[in-house]
XYZ file of C-alpha atoms in Angstrom:
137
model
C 172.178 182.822 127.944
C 175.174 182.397 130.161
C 178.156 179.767 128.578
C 176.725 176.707 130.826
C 173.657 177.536 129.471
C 175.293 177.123 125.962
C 177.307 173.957 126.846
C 174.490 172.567 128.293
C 172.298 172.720 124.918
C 175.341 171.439 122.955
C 175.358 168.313 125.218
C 171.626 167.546 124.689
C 171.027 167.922 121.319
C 174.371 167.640 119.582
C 174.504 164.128 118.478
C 170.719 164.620 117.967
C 169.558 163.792 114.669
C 165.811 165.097 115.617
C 164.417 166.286 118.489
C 161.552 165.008 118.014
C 159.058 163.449 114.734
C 155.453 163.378 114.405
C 152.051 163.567 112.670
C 151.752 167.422 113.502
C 153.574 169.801 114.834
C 150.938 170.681 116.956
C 151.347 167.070 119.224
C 155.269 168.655 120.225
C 154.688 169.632 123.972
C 157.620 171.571 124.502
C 158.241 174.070 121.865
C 158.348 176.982 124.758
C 160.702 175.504 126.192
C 162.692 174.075 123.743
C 163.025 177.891 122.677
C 164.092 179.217 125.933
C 166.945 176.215 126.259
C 168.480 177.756 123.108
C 171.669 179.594 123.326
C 172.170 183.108 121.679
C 173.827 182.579 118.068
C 176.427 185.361 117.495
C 175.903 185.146 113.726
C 171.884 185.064 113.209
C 172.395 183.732 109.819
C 169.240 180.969 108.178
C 170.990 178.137 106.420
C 168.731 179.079 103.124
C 167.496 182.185 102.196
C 163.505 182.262 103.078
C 161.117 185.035 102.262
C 159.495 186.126 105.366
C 161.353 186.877 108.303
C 159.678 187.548 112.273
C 161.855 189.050 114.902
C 160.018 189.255 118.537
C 161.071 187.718 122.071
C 159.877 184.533 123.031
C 156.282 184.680 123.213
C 155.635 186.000 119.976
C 157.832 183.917 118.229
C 156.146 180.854 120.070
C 152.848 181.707 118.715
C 154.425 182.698 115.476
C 156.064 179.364 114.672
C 152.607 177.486 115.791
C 150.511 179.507 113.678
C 152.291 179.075 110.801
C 153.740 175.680 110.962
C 149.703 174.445 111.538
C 148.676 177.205 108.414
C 151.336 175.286 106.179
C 150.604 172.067 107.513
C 146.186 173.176 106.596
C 147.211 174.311 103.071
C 149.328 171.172 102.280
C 146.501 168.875 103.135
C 143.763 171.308 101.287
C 146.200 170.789 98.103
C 145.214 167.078 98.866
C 149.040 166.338 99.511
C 149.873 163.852 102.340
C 151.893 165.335 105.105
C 154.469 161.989 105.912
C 155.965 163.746 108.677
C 156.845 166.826 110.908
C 159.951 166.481 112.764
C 162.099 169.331 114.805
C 166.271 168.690 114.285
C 169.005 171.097 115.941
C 171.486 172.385 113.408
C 174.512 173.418 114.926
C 177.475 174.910 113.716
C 180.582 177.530 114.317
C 178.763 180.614 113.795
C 174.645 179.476 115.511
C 172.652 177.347 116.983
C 169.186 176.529 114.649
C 166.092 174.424 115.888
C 165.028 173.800 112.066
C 160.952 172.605 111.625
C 160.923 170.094 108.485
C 157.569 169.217 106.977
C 157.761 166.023 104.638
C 155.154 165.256 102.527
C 153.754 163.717 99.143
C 151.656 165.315 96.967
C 148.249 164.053 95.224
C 150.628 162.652 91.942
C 152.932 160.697 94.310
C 155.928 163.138 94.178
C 157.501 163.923 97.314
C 158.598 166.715 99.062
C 160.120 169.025 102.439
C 159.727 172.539 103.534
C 162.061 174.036 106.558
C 161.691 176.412 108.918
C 164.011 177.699 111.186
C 164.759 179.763 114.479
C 167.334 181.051 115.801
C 167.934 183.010 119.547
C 170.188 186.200 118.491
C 169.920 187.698 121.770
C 168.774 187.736 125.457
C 164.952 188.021 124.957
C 164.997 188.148 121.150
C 164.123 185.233 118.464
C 164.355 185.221 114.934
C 161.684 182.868 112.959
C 162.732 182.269 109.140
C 159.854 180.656 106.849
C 158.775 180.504 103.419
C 154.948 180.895 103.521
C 152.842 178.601 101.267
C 156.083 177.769 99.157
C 156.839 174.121 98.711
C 160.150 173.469 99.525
């Protein structure tokens, strides 16, 4: 992504709090293109450490991120817990640029809780999607 490119997402999104909150993550329209606004991150680095990791340009990481945001969001509400929200926040800082998926929710016993999720663009054509699968946060 050329520098305009980069200054261009840095002037949307980066007095952003969230990019957008809902229900589920499947009523955000414009994840495909949310994705291809991003700007490559020289330092590809999560802000947590995660357990499963998918690399893949951005088609793949498109269906990657909806089929496993909507799995997590499935198995939450099988455990009976209440999913309060799904929002999508930019996290930027010196070294990347994140979109970060945060699923808030309260279980069955009235606890509450939030599980992340995060991409980042570390190249051209290339995506990295960081996720903890099934793992409460």
């Amino acid at each position: 992504m050329s520098n305009n490119g980069k200054e261009a997402f840095l002037n949307k999104y980066k007095h952003a709090d969230k990019i957008w909150s809902g229900r589920s993550f499947i009523d955000y329209p414009d994840l495909k293109q949310l994705l291809a606004e991003m700007p490559v991150s020289p330092a590809a680095n999560p802000t947590k450490n995660y357990t499963h990791r998918y690399s893949g340009n951005r088609d793949i990481i498109f269906g990657e991120i909806l089929h496993n945001l909507l799995a997590y969001e499935g198995f939450m509400r099988d455990k009976t817990n209440t999913v309060k929200e799904c929002s999508i926040r930019p996290v930027i800082n010196r070294e990347s640029v994140i979109i970060e998926f945060d699923l808030d929710y309260k279980t069955k016993y009235g606890d509450t809780g939030s599980t992340s999720f995060e991409v980042i663009r570390n190249g051209e054509r290339n995506y990295l999607f960081f996720i903890d699968r099934y793992r409460p946060g």
